[in-house]
Amino acid sequence: MSPQRRNQGPLLRFTKMHGLGNDFMVVDAISQPFRLRPEMIRELADRNFGVGFDQLLVVEPPGLPDVDFRYRIFNADGSEVEQCGNGARCFAKFVRDQRLTNKKVIRVQTARGVIELRVIRDGVVMVNMGVPELNPPAIPFAAERRKTVYSVEVGSQTIELSAVSMGNPHAVILVDNVDTAPVSELGPRLENHPRFPSRANIGFLQILSRSRVRLRVYERGSGETLACGSGACAAVVAGCLRGLLDNRVEVELRGGRLTIEWQGEGSPVMMEGPATSVFEGQLRLPGDAAGSRRRKPGRPHNKQRH
Ligand SMILES: N[C@H](CCC[C@H](N)C(=O)O)C(=O)O
């Protein structure tokens, strides 16, 4: 986004937010026109040359009769994805702060279904994250049949993992100590493993007790984040299915704590946690930002399998 080109396009208003340090650029695409190519999203995600964020969250008008908004999610690599739990809490705070609604129970349509956001008080939101998907083809994960723990070959290693979808795909690996877990080495190799045809978020789970865990997540399309809401949900589901956790679990992430509840197969995962606004900003997009087909030279097109 060269400076001289910066002054050609429209001004874009946004709010910078985070959920336990998992940070977002949030855009109201109802009150202002907004459409960005993946390359532009990658530029805006850059923490030196752009705004800097793990995900871009976009608020759009509803596409279904019984929902309040459409909720679109883009990773820092520009890939559009199906779910973002920390983002959902921030979404609820954003639409109320921006006076787009005064509801305290907000139904939003994502790429993988409808989720319900319940504002407990300002800055604290409970999200019904939906029923986890465990059947391999729906995750998607390549396996002959559904198992609680799969063995996956990564180079010369065999990794034991659980596979869960919260709308987005997750692998969950048990570790003795998240502080020494091979997040940066194993995370990207599993994120892009062929058995995850849509890639995956990789969670490293340390069990402290039946109601307390620690978790680090190497996120699909963004790398390790300080917190991952859908990852916390997937980790609790995996731990419960392994018989290691009770129904209500405190998940300690590097950015803070989430409360996750799951009553077992067929029931939705409930997540409660904070949502924080940091600042409001505006930026001028390059004149051709809004989606002309001309590709920018130079940047390798990111490997996106969506
Ligand atoms: N990286 C994720 C999207 C964001 C999830 C995370 N930030 C959360 O809070 O759930 C994916 O590609 O599925």
Tab-separated table of C-alpha atoms and ligand atoms in Angstrom:
chain	number	residue	atom	x	y	z
A	1	MET	CA	0.000	0.000	0.000
A	2	SER	CA	2.389	2.679	-1.233
A	3	PRO	CA	1.905	6.107	0.448
A	4	GLN	CA	1.202	8.028	-2.776
A	5	ARG	CA	-1.522	5.517	-3.685
A	6	ARG	CA	-2.966	5.694	-0.194
A	7	ASN	CA	-4.788	8.988	-0.899
A	8	GLN	CA	-6.845	7.843	-3.881
A	9	GLY	CA	-9.544	5.683	-2.367
A	10	PRO	CA	-12.355	6.005	0.170
A	11	LEU	CA	-11.854	6.470	3.912
A	12	LEU	CA	-12.540	3.285	5.852
A	13	ARG	CA	-13.643	3.485	9.506
A	14	PHE	CA	-12.662	0.579	11.777
A	15	THR	CA	-12.291	-0.377	15.434
A	16	LYS	CA	-9.273	-2.227	16.803
A	17	MET	CA	-10.391	-4.836	19.350
A	18	HIS	CA	-9.182	-7.974	21.090
A	19	GLY	CA	-10.381	-11.000	22.983
A	20	LEU	CA	-7.626	-11.944	25.461
A	21	GLY	CA	-4.986	-10.506	23.148
A	22	ASN	CA	-6.300	-12.248	20.011
A	23	ASP	CA	-6.645	-9.024	18.085
A	24	PHE	CA	-8.986	-7.839	15.395
A	25	MET	CA	-9.715	-5.054	12.969
A	26	VAL	CA	-13.513	-4.758	12.986
A	27	VAL	CA	-15.355	-3.086	10.119
A	28	ASP	CA	-19.002	-2.045	9.827
A	29	ALA	CA	-19.798	-2.939	6.228
A	30	ILE	CA	-23.448	-1.933	6.688
A	31	SER	CA	-22.875	1.803	7.046
A	32	GLN	CA	-19.953	1.977	4.612
A	33	PRO	CA	-19.010	0.152	1.397
A	34	PHE	CA	-16.352	-2.509	1.995
A	35	ARG	CA	-14.801	-5.249	-0.110
A	36	LEU	CA	-11.144	-6.182	-0.008
A	37	ARG	CA	-8.979	-8.561	-1.989
A	38	PRO	CA	-6.895	-11.090	0.001
A	39	GLU	CA	-3.728	-9.175	-0.853
A	40	MET	CA	-5.162	-6.027	0.723
A	41	ILE	CA	-6.192	-7.946	3.847
A	42	ARG	CA	-2.666	-9.284	4.153
A	43	GLU	CA	-1.285	-5.749	3.854
A	44	LEU	CA	-3.650	-4.434	6.534
A	45	ALA	CA	-2.795	-7.358	8.816
A	46	ASP	CA	0.920	-6.507	8.665
A	47	ARG	CA	2.064	-5.277	12.096
A	48	ASN	CA	4.712	-2.949	10.588
A	49	PHE	CA	3.183	-1.680	7.374
A	50	GLY	CA	-0.530	-2.017	8.135
A	51	VAL	CA	-2.980	-1.884	11.028
A	52	GLY	CA	-1.826	-5.231	12.405
A	53	PHE	CA	-4.285	-7.972	13.465
A	54	ASP	CA	-4.809	-11.722	13.743
A	55	GLN	CA	-8.202	-11.535	12.043
A	56	LEU	CA	-10.354	-9.005	10.179
A	57	LEU	CA	-14.016	-9.140	11.263
A	58	VAL	CA	-16.700	-7.737	8.967
A	59	VAL	CA	-20.264	-6.837	9.963
A	60	GLU	CA	-22.723	-7.259	7.091
A	61	PRO	CA	-26.515	-7.162	6.797
A	62	PRO	CA	-28.207	-10.500	7.567
A	63	GLY	CA	-28.600	-13.018	4.772
A	64	LEU	CA	-31.240	-15.067	6.607
A	65	PRO	CA	-34.669	-14.057	8.033
A	66	ASP	CA	-34.061	-14.899	11.698
A	67	VAL	CA	-30.595	-13.464	12.225
A	68	ASP	CA	-29.438	-9.944	13.063
A	69	PHE	CA	-26.156	-9.750	11.143
A	70	ARG	CA	-23.804	-11.675	8.891
A	71	TYR	CA	-20.381	-12.195	10.508
A	72	ARG	CA	-17.436	-12.650	8.128
A	73	ILE	CA	-13.958	-13.591	9.305
A	74	PHE	CA	-10.642	-13.250	7.461
A	75	ASN	CA	-7.307	-14.501	8.760
A	76	ALA	CA	-4.128	-12.438	8.510
A	77	ASP	CA	-3.166	-14.426	5.393
A	78	GLY	CA	-6.366	-13.226	3.683
A	79	SER	CA	-8.208	-16.556	3.885
A	80	GLU	CA	-11.909	-16.364	4.761
A	81	VAL	CA	-12.921	-18.811	7.476
A	82	GLU	CA	-16.010	-20.186	9.189
A	83	GLN	CA	-15.611	-19.323	12.864
A	84	CYS	CA	-13.801	-17.095	15.354
A	85	GLY	CA	-14.814	-17.401	18.993
A	86	ASN	CA	-12.874	-14.471	20.447
A	87	GLY	CA	-14.052	-12.458	17.477
A	88	ALA	CA	-17.678	-13.341	18.168
A	89	ARG	CA	-17.483	-11.734	21.613
A	90	CYS	CA	-15.909	-8.608	20.096
A	91	PHE	CA	-18.556	-8.639	17.342
A	92	ALA	CA	-21.321	-8.441	19.985
A	93	LYS	CA	-19.635	-5.533	21.757
A	94	PHE	CA	-18.950	-3.749	18.455
A	95	VAL	CA	-22.497	-3.839	17.051
A	96	ARG	CA	-23.879	-2.458	20.323
A	97	ASP	CA	-21.166	0.194	20.709
A	98	GLN	CA	-21.791	1.299	17.112
A	99	ARG	CA	-25.556	1.435	17.776
A	100	LEU	CA	-26.210	-1.114	15.054
A	101	THR	CA	-28.427	-2.903	17.586
A	102	ASN	CA	-29.486	-2.539	21.216
A	103	LYS	CA	-30.190	-6.248	21.625
A	104	LYS	CA	-28.397	-8.249	24.325
A	105	VAL	CA	-29.005	-11.553	22.539
A	106	ILE	CA	-27.684	-11.310	18.989
A	107	ARG	CA	-27.945	-14.003	16.332
A	108	VAL	CA	-25.284	-13.954	13.642
A	109	GLN	CA	-24.826	-15.946	10.473
A	110	THR	CA	-21.353	-17.311	9.823
A	111	ALA	CA	-20.007	-19.299	6.888
A	112	ARG	CA	-20.883	-22.481	8.807
A	113	GLY	CA	-24.226	-21.673	10.423
A	114	VAL	CA	-25.865	-19.411	13.000
A	115	ILE	CA	-24.358	-18.674	16.427
A	116	GLU	CA	-25.927	-16.788	19.322
A	117	LEU	CA	-24.086	-14.057	21.255
A	118	ARG	CA	-25.363	-13.052	24.710
A	119	VAL	CA	-24.041	-9.846	26.283
A	120	ILE	CA	-23.695	-10.556	30.034
A	121	ARG	CA	-22.487	-7.023	30.758
A	122	ASP	CA	-20.380	-4.535	28.834
A	123	GLY	CA	-17.191	-6.278	27.845
A	124	VAL	CA	-18.329	-9.782	28.861
A	125	VAL	CA	-20.091	-12.027	26.339
A	126	MET	CA	-21.296	-15.619	26.304
A	127	VAL	CA	-21.321	-17.361	22.923
A	128	ASN	CA	-23.231	-20.467	21.937
A	129	MET	CA	-20.573	-21.836	19.599
A	130	GLY	CA	-22.818	-24.566	18.235
A	131	VAL	CA	-22.518	-28.340	18.342
A	132	PRO	CA	-18.976	-29.610	17.644
A	133	GLU	CA	-18.538	-31.759	14.565
A	134	LEU	CA	-16.570	-34.966	15.110
A	135	ASN	CA	-17.087	-36.933	11.904
A	136	PRO	CA	-13.870	-36.768	9.860
A	137	PRO	CA	-15.400	-35.787	6.484
A	138	ALA	CA	-17.205	-32.817	8.081
A	139	ILE	CA	-14.166	-31.504	9.967
A	140	PRO	CA	-12.562	-32.070	7.368
A	141	PHE	CA	-9.927	-34.615	8.382
A	142	ALA	CA	-8.786	-37.644	6.386
A	143	ALA	CA	-9.516	-40.814	8.404
A	144	GLU	CA	-11.197	-44.152	7.669
A	145	ARG	CA	-13.495	-43.819	10.681
A	146	ARG	CA	-14.146	-41.529	13.610
A	147	LYS	CA	-11.781	-41.981	16.592
A	148	THR	CA	-11.161	-40.136	19.856
A	149	VAL	CA	-7.422	-40.083	19.152
A	150	TYR	CA	-5.758	-40.360	15.724
A	151	SER	CA	-2.124	-41.155	14.901
A	152	VAL	CA	-0.731	-38.744	12.307
A	153	GLU	CA	2.706	-39.097	10.715
A	154	VAL	CA	4.656	-35.826	10.652
A	155	GLY	CA	8.068	-36.488	9.106
A	156	SER	CA	9.627	-39.218	11.257
A	157	GLN	CA	7.273	-38.507	14.198
A	158	THR	CA	3.875	-40.031	14.977
A	159	ILE	CA	1.623	-37.429	16.636
A	160	GLU	CA	-1.453	-38.460	18.667
A	161	LEU	CA	-4.203	-35.908	18.182
A	162	SER	CA	-7.955	-35.354	18.384
A	163	ALA	CA	-9.786	-33.726	15.485
A	164	VAL	CA	-12.773	-31.435	16.132
A	165	SER	CA	-14.637	-28.823	14.106
A	166	MET	CA	-16.252	-25.813	15.797
A	167	GLY	CA	-17.234	-24.683	12.336
A	168	ASN	CA	-13.506	-24.425	11.707
A	169	PRO	CA	-11.067	-27.364	11.872
A	170	HIS	CA	-8.955	-28.040	14.972
A	171	ALA	CA	-6.352	-30.579	16.008
A	172	VAL	CA	-5.784	-30.995	19.764
A	173	ILE	CA	-2.550	-32.486	21.113
A	174	LEU	CA	-1.977	-33.338	24.807
A	175	VAL	CA	1.314	-32.007	26.188
A	176	ASP	CA	2.925	-32.108	29.644
A	177	ASN	CA	3.692	-28.369	29.681
A	178	VAL	CA	2.489	-25.778	27.169
A	179	ASP	CA	5.556	-23.641	27.931
A	180	THR	CA	7.840	-26.275	26.414
A	181	ALA	CA	5.454	-27.557	23.721
A	182	PRO	CA	6.861	-27.539	20.131
A	183	VAL	CA	4.307	-24.932	18.972
A	184	SER	CA	6.445	-23.151	16.388
A	185	GLU	CA	7.958	-26.364	14.992
A	186	LEU	CA	4.922	-28.650	14.937
A	187	GLY	CA	2.206	-26.001	14.526
A	188	PRO	CA	2.861	-25.051	10.893
A	189	ARG	CA	3.609	-28.635	9.847
A	190	LEU	CA	0.262	-29.852	11.178
A	191	GLU	CA	-1.590	-26.703	10.021
A	192	ASN	CA	-0.695	-27.654	6.457
A	193	HIS	CA	-0.780	-31.434	6.851
A	194	PRO	CA	-2.445	-33.248	3.906
A	195	ARG	CA	-4.838	-35.012	6.296
A	196	PHE	CA	-6.366	-31.567	6.920
A	197	PRO	CA	-7.480	-30.648	3.385
A	198	SER	CA	-8.728	-27.221	4.559
A	199	ARG	CA	-5.689	-26.794	6.847
A	200	ALA	CA	-6.291	-26.625	10.616
A	201	ASN	CA	-5.779	-24.784	13.903
A	202	ILE	CA	-3.396	-26.703	16.160
A	203	GLY	CA	-4.031	-26.709	19.920
A	204	PHE	CA	-1.469	-27.796	22.548
A	205	LEU	CA	-3.389	-28.798	25.683
A	206	GLN	CA	-2.002	-29.229	29.208
A	207	ILE	CA	-4.417	-30.749	31.723
A	208	LEU	CA	-4.045	-29.249	35.227
A	209	SER	CA	-7.181	-30.867	36.712
A	210	ARG	CA	-10.628	-32.048	35.547
A	211	SER	CA	-11.731	-28.396	35.527
A	212	ARG	CA	-8.582	-26.439	34.637
A	213	VAL	CA	-6.340	-26.565	31.586
A	214	ARG	CA	-3.672	-24.494	29.834
A	215	LEU	CA	-3.724	-24.085	26.069
A	216	ARG	CA	-1.618	-22.624	23.280
A	217	VAL	CA	-2.913	-22.525	19.713
A	218	TYR	CA	-1.064	-22.228	16.426
A	219	GLU	CA	-3.872	-20.786	14.327
A	220	ARG	CA	-4.590	-21.561	10.672
A	221	GLY	CA	-3.740	-18.497	8.612
A	222	SER	CA	-2.378	-16.415	11.508
A	223	GLY	CA	0.241	-18.386	13.430
A	224	GLU	CA	0.339	-18.617	17.215
A	225	THR	CA	-2.074	-16.169	18.858
A	226	LEU	CA	-2.388	-15.150	22.508
A	227	ALA	CA	-5.781	-16.813	22.632
A	228	CYS	CA	-8.128	-18.839	20.411
A	229	GLY	CA	-11.783	-19.084	21.389
A	230	SER	CA	-12.799	-21.864	19.013
A	231	GLY	CA	-9.540	-23.588	19.941
A	232	ALA	CA	-10.488	-23.479	23.631
A	233	CYS	CA	-13.851	-25.037	22.758
A	234	ALA	CA	-12.228	-27.759	20.632
A	235	ALA	CA	-9.706	-28.504	23.390
A	236	VAL	CA	-12.427	-28.978	26.023
A	237	VAL	CA	-14.417	-31.224	23.679
A	238	ALA	CA	-11.309	-33.326	23.029
A	239	GLY	CA	-10.487	-33.510	26.751
A	240	CYS	CA	-14.067	-34.506	27.648
A	241	LEU	CA	-14.157	-37.202	24.947
A	242	ARG	CA	-10.916	-38.612	26.319
A	243	GLY	CA	-12.560	-38.788	29.774
A	244	LEU	CA	-10.093	-36.257	31.237
A	245	LEU	CA	-12.342	-33.224	31.851
A	246	ASP	CA	-15.646	-32.341	33.518
A	247	ASN	CA	-18.390	-30.304	31.808
A	248	ARG	CA	-17.216	-26.858	32.958
A	249	VAL	CA	-13.569	-25.980	32.364
A	250	GLU	CA	-11.432	-22.877	32.940
A	251	VAL	CA	-9.082	-22.579	29.963
A	252	GLU	CA	-5.917	-20.576	30.675
A	253	LEU	CA	-4.478	-19.106	27.484
A	254	ARG	CA	-1.433	-16.851	27.199
A	255	GLY	CA	-3.734	-13.832	26.933
A	256	GLY	CA	-6.086	-14.763	29.769
A	257	ARG	CA	-8.896	-17.103	30.792
A	258	LEU	CA	-12.067	-18.422	29.126
A	259	THR	CA	-14.868	-20.460	30.694
A	260	ILE	CA	-16.049	-23.300	28.491
A	261	GLU	CA	-19.021	-25.575	29.150
A	262	TRP	CA	-20.045	-28.657	27.192
A	263	GLN	CA	-22.724	-31.176	28.231
A	264	GLY	CA	-21.530	-33.858	25.817
A	265	GLU	CA	-22.198	-35.129	22.314
A	266	GLY	CA	-25.052	-33.452	20.491
A	267	SER	CA	-24.985	-30.392	22.751
A	268	PRO	CA	-23.531	-26.964	21.961
A	269	VAL	CA	-20.307	-25.626	23.434
A	270	MET	CA	-20.797	-22.478	25.525
A	271	MET	CA	-17.908	-20.001	25.839
A	272	GLU	CA	-17.784	-16.969	28.149
A	273	GLY	CA	-15.097	-14.316	28.169
A	274	PRO	CA	-14.102	-10.692	27.659
A	275	ALA	CA	-14.271	-8.377	24.641
A	276	THR	CA	-12.201	-5.192	24.559
A	277	SER	CA	-12.120	-2.154	22.283
A	278	VAL	CA	-8.690	-0.520	22.017
A	279	PHE	CA	-9.125	2.365	19.564
A	280	GLU	CA	-11.166	3.622	16.637
A	281	GLY	CA	-9.405	4.552	13.434
A	282	GLN	CA	-9.835	5.348	9.819
A	283	LEU	CA	-7.590	4.772	6.835
A	284	ARG	CA	-7.696	5.651	3.200
A	285	LEU	CA	-7.653	2.616	0.948
A	286	PRO	CA	-5.831	2.752	-2.398
A	287	GLY	CA	-8.179	3.671	-5.203
A	288	ASP	CA	-8.246	0.146	-6.611
A	289	ALA	CA	-8.600	-1.558	-3.225
A	290	ALA	CA	-12.223	-2.397	-3.550
A	291	GLY	CA	-11.702	-5.416	-5.655
A	292	SER	CA	-10.601	-4.524	-9.197
A	293	ARG	CA	-9.205	-7.620	-10.842
A	294	ARG	CA	-5.703	-6.171	-11.484
A	295	ARG	CA	-3.301	-8.149	-9.300
A	296	LYS	CA	-0.553	-6.415	-7.378
A	297	PRO	CA	2.906	-7.465	-8.632
A	298	GLY	CA	5.414	-8.942	-6.207
A	299	ARG	CA	3.464	-10.601	-3.378
A	300	PRO	CA	3.291	-14.376	-3.776
A	301	HIS	CA	-0.353	-15.393	-3.765
A	302	ASN	CA	-0.885	-17.050	-0.409
A	303	LYS	CA	-1.552	-20.786	-0.319
A	304	GLN	CA	-5.271	-20.761	0.372
A	305	ARG	CA	-7.287	-23.950	0.106
A	306	HIS	CA	-10.812	-22.665	0.716
B	1	LIG	N1	-7.583	-19.065	12.615
B	1	LIG	C1	-8.963	-19.563	12.697
B	1	LIG	C2	-9.956	-18.384	12.725
B	1	LIG	C3	-9.862	-17.577	14.012
B	1	LIG	C4	-10.115	-18.419	15.229
B	1	LIG	C5	-9.725	-17.814	16.574
B	1	LIG	N2	-9.107	-16.527	16.537
B	1	LIG	C6	-10.856	-17.898	17.579
B	1	LIG	O1	-10.907	-17.074	18.516
B	1	LIG	O2	-11.690	-18.832	17.454
B	1	LIG	C7	-9.250	-20.472	11.481
B	1	LIG	O3	-8.573	-20.308	10.466
B	1	LIG	O4	-10.151	-21.322	11.585
